[in-house]
CSV table of C-alpha atoms in Angstrom, one decimal:
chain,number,residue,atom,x,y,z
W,30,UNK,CA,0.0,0.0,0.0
W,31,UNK,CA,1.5,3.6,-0.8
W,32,UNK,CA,2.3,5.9,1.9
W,33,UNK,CA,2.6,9.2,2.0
W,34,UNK,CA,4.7,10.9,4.3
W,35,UNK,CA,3.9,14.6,5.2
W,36,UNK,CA,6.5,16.2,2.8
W,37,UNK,CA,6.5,17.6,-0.6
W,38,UNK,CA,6.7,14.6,-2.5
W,39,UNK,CA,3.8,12.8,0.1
W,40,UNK,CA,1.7,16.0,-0.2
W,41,UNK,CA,2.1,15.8,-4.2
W,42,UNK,CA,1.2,12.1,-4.5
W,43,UNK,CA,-2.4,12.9,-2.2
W,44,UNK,CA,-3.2,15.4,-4.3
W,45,UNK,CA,-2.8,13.8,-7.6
W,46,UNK,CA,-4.6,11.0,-6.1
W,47,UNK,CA,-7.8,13.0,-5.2
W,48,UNK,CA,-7.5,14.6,-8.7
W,49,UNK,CA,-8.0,11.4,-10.1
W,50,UNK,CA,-10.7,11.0,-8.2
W,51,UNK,CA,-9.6,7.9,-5.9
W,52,UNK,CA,-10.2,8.0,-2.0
W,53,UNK,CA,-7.0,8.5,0.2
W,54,UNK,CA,-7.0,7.7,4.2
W,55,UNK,CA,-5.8,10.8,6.3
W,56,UNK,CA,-4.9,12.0,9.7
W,57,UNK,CA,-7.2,13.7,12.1
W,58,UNK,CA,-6.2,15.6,15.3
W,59,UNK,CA,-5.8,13.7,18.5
W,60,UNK,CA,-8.2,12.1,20.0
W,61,UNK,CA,-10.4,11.6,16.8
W,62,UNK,CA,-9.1,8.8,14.3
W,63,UNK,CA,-8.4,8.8,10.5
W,64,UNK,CA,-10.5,9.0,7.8
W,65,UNK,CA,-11.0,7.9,4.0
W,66,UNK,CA,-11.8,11.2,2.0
W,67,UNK,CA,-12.2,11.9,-1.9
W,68,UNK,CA,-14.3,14.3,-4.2
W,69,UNK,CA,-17.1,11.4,-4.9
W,70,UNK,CA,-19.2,9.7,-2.6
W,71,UNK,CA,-18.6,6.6,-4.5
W,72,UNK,CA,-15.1,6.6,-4.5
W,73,UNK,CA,-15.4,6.6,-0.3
W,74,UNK,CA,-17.8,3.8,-0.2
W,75,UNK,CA,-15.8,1.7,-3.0
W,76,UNK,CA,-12.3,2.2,-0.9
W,77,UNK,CA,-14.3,1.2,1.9
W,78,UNK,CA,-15.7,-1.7,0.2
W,79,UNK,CA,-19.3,-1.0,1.1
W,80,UNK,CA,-22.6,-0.3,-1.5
W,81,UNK,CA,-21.4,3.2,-3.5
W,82,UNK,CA,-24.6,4.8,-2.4
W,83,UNK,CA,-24.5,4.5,1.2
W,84,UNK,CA,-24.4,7.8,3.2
W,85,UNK,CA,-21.5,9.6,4.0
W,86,UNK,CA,-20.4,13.7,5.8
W,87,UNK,CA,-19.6,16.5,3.8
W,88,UNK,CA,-16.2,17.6,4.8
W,89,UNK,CA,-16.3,21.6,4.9
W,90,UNK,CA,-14.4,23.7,6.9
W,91,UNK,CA,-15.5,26.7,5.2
W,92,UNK,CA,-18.6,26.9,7.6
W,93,UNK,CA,-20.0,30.1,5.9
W,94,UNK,CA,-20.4,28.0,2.5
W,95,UNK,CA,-22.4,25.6,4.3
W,96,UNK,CA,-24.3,27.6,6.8
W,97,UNK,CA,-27.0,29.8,4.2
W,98,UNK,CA,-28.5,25.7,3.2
W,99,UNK,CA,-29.4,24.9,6.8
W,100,UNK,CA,-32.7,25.2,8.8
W,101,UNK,CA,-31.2,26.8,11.5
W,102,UNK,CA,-31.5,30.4,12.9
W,103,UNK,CA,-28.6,32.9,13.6
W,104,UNK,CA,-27.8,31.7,17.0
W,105,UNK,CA,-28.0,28.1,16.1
W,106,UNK,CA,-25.5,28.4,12.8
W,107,UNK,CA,-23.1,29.7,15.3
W,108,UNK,CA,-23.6,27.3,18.0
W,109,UNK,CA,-22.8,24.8,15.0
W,110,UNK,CA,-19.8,26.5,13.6
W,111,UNK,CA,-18.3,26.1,17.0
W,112,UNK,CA,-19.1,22.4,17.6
W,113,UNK,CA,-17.5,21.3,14.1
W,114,UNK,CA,-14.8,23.4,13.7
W,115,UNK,CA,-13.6,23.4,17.8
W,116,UNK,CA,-15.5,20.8,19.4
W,117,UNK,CA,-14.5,19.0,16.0
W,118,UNK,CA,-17.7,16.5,16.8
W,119,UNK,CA,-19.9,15.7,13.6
W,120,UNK,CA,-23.2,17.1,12.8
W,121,UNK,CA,-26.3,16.0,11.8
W,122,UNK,CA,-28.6,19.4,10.7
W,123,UNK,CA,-31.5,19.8,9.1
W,124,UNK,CA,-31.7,21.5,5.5
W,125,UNK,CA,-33.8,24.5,4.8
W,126,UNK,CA,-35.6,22.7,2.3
W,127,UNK,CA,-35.5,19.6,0.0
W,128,UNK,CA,-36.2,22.3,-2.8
W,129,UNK,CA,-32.8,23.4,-2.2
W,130,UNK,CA,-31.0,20.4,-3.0
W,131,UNK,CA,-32.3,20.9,-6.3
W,132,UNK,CA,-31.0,24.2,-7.1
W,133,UNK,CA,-27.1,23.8,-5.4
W,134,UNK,CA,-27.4,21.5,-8.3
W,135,UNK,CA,-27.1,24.2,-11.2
W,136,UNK,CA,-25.0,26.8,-9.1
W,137,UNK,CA,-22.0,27.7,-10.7
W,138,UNK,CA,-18.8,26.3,-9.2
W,139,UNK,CA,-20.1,23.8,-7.2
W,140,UNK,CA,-22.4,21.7,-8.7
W,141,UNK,CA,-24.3,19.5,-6.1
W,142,UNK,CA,-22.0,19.6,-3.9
W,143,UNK,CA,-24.0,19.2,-0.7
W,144,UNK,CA,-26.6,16.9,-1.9
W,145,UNK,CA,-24.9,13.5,-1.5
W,146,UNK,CA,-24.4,14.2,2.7
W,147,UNK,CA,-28.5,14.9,2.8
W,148,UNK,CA,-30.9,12.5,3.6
W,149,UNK,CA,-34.4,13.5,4.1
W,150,UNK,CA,-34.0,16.1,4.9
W,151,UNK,CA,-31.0,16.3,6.7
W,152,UNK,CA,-27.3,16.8,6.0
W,153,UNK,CA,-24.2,14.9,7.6
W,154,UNK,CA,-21.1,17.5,8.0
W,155,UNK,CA,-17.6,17.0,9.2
W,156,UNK,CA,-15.9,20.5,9.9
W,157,UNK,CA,-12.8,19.6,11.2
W,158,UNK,CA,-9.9,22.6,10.3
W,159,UNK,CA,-6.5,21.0,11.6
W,160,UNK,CA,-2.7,23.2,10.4
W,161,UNK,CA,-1.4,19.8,9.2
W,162,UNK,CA,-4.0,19.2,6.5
W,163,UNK,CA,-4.8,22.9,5.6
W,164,UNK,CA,-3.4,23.4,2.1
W,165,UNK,CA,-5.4,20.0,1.1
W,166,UNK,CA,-9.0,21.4,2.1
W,167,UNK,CA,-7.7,24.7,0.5
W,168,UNK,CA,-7.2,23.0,-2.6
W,169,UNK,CA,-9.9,20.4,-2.8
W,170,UNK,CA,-13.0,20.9,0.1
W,171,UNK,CA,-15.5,20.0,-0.3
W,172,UNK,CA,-14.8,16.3,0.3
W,173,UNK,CA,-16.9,13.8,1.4
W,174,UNK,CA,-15.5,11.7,4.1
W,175,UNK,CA,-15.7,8.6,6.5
W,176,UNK,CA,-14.2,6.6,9.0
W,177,UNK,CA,-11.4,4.6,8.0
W,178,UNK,CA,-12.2,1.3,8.2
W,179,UNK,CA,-13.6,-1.2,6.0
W,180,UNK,CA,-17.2,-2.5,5.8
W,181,UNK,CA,-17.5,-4.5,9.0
W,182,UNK,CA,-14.3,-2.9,10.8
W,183,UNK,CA,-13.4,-1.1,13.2
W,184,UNK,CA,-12.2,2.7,12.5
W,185,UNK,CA,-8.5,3.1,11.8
W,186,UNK,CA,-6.3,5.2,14.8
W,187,UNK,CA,-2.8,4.8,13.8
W,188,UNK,CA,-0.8,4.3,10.3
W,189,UNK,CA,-0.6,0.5,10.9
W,190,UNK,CA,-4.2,0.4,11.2
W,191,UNK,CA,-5.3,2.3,8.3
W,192,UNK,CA,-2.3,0.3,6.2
W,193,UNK,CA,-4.1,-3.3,7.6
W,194,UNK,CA,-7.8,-1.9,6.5
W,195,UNK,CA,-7.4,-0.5,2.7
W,196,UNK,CA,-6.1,-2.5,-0.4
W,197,UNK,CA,-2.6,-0.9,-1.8
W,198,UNK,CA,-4.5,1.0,-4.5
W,199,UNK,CA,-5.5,3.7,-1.6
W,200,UNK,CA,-3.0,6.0,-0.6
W,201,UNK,CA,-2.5,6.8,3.0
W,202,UNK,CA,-1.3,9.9,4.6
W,203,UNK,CA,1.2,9.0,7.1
W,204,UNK,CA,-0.1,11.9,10.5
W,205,UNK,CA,1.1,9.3,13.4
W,206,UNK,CA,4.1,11.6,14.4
W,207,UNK,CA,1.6,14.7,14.6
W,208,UNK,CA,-0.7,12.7,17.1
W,209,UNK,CA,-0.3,12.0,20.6
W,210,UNK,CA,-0.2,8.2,20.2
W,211,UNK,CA,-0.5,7.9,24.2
W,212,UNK,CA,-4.2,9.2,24.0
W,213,UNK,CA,-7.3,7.2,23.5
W,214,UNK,CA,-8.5,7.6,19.8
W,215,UNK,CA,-11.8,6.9,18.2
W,216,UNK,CA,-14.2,8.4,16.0
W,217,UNK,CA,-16.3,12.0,16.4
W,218,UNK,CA,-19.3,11.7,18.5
W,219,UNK,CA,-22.0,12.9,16.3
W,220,UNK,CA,-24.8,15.6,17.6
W,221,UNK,CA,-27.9,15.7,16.1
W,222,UNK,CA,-30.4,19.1,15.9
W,223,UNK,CA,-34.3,18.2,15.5
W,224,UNK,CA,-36.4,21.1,15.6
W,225,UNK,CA,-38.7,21.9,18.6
W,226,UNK,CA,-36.3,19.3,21.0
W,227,UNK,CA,-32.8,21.0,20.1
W,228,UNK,CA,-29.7,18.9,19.9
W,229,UNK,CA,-29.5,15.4,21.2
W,230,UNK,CA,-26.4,12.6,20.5
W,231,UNK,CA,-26.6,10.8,17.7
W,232,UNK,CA,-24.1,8.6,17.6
W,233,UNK,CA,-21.6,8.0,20.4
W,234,UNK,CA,-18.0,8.4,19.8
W,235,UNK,CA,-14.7,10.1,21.3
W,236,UNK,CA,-15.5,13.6,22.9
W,237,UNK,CA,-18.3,12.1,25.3
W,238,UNK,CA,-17.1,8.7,25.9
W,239,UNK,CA,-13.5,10.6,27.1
W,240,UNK,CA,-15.7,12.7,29.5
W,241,UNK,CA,-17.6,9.6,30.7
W,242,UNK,CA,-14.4,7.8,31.6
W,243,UNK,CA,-13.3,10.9,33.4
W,244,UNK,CA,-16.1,10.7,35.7
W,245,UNK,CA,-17.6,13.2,34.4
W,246,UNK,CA,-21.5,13.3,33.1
W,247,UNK,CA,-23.8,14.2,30.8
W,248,UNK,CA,-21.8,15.6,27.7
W,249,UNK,CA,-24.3,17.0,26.1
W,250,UNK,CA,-24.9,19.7,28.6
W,251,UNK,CA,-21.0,20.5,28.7
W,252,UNK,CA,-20.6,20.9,25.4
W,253,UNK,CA,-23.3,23.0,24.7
W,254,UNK,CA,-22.5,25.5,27.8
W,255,UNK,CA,-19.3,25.5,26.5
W,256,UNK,CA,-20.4,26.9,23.1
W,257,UNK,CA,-22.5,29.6,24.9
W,258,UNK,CA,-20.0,30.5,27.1
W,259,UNK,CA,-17.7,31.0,24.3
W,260,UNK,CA,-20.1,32.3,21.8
W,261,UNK,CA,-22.6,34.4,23.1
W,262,UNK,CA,-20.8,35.2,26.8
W,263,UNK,CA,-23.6,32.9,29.0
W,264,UNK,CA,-22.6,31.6,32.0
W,265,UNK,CA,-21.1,28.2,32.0
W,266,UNK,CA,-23.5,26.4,33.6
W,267,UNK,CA,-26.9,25.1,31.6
W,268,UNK,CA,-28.0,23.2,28.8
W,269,UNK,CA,-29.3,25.4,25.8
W,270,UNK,CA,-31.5,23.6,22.8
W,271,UNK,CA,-31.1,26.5,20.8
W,272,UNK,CA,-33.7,28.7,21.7
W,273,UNK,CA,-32.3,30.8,25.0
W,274,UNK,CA,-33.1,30.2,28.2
W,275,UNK,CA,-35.0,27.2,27.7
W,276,UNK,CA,-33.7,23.8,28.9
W,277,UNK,CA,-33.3,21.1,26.3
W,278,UNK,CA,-35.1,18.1,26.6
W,279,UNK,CA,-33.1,14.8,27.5
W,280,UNK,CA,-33.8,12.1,24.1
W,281,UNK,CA,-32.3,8.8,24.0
W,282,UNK,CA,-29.0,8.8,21.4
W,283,UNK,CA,-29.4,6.8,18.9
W,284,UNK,CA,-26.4,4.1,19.8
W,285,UNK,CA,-28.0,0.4,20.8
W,286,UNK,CA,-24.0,-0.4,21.9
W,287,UNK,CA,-24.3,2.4,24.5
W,288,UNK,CA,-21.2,3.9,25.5
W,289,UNK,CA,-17.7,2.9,23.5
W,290,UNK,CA,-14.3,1.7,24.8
W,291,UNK,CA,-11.8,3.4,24.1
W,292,UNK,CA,-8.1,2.2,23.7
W,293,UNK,CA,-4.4,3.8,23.1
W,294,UNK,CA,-1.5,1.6,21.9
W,295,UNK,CA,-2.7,-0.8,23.7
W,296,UNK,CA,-6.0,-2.3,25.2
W,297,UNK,CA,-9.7,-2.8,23.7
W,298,UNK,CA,-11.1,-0.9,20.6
W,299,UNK,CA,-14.0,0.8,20.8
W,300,UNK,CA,-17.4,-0.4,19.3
W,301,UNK,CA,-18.4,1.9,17.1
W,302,UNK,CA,-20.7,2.2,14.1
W,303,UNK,CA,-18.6,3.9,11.3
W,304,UNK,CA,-20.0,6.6,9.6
């Protein structure tokens, strides 16, 4: 399998790679894991090894080209911006309209580039903005993006991983050096926003399980005081659903295998459901 290392001749052989439209594996910041990224939602699932179709994030980091398609108010788009690009957890928001799909489909420049993260009604995003990858997302966001496993596997956290998961037609971005190695790893936790309840959790991952083995509880409500404490200068102290002053209401995430284990270099993966 090709690796790339993070130098000129690395950086040259990822970009030719997504130019030809194949799927290459990269490195995310510590703690989250790597991922298998490419211009096509096709060319992730067939690295993958999964049905071409099946549903994967758009990977943005320019919030404010995503932001205008979303059915959220001002405050909300905000709080979002702030969970993707520093919370670095994935998002699924709903769209301002199925109708819109239709017509990011004839803009000029980017020609339905959002429509293969949506399902009804509601789009995937991953808006991670890390120093390491920046002249790649300059030069080729949006991307579409998943975990990097293959179908049935668990997501890659380390080079050896990602080498053991792909077939040696992928390219992989060597990042290990750039990671802290001795910290747990897994995949985002993804947040979910349904109108008239506010954000719940979606899908377990890394940024709540790491506060759950810390002792600490109820993520959801941290996170979210965080973002209004940082945002909009609240105290840091309540959960917010988006609409101020009113409490969100507690809804079951959607994650039958409960809580994940984590693992560094050594030690139990986690159970996870790839994106």
């Amino acid at each position: 399998m090709p690796v790339a290392r993070f130098d000129e001749a690395g950086r040259l052989a990822v970009d030719a790679a997504l130019e030809r439209g194949e799927a290459v594996v990269l490195p995310t910041p510590s703690p989250l894991a790597y991922v298998v990224a490419a211009k096509t939602v096709s060319a992730v699932n067939r690295a993958k090894g999964r049905p071409r179709d099946q549903p994967v994030a758009l990977w943005e980091p320019r919030f404010e080209q995503v932001a205008p398609h979303l059915a959220l108010d001002e405050a909300e788009r905000r709080r979002l911006g702030w969970l993707l690009g520093v919370e670095r957890v994935t998002a699924l928001v709903p769209l301002a309209s199925l109708a819109s799909l239709a017509s990011l489909a004839s803009d000029d420049g980017a020609p339905g580039w959002l429509a293969p993260a949506a399902r009804f009604g509601m789009a995937l995003l991953f808006g991670v903005a890390w120093e390491p990858l920046a002249w790649l997302l300059e030069r080729h966001a949006p991307l579409f993006v998943s975990s990097a496993n293959g179908a049935g596997a668990l997501p890659a956290v380390d080079l050896r991983q990602a080498l053991a998961g792909f077939g040696p037609e992928v390219w992989v971005l060597d990042g290990d050096a750039l990671r802290d190695r001795a910290r747990p790893h897994a995949s985002t936790t993804t947040l979910r926003f349904v109108a008239g309840r506010g954000w719940e959790i979606h899908r377990r991952g890394i940024q709540d399980t790491l506060r759950a083995n810390a002792g600490r509880s109820d993520y959801l409500a941290d996170v979210l005081a965080r973002a209004d404490a940082a945002l909009f200068r609240r105290p840091f102290a309540r959960r917010h659903d988006g609409r101020a002053g009113r409490q969100a209401r507690r809804s079951p995430p959607a994650d039958r295998d409960g809580p994940v284990l984590l693992h560094g270099c050594r030690g139990r993966r986690p159970r996870h459901h790839a994106a």
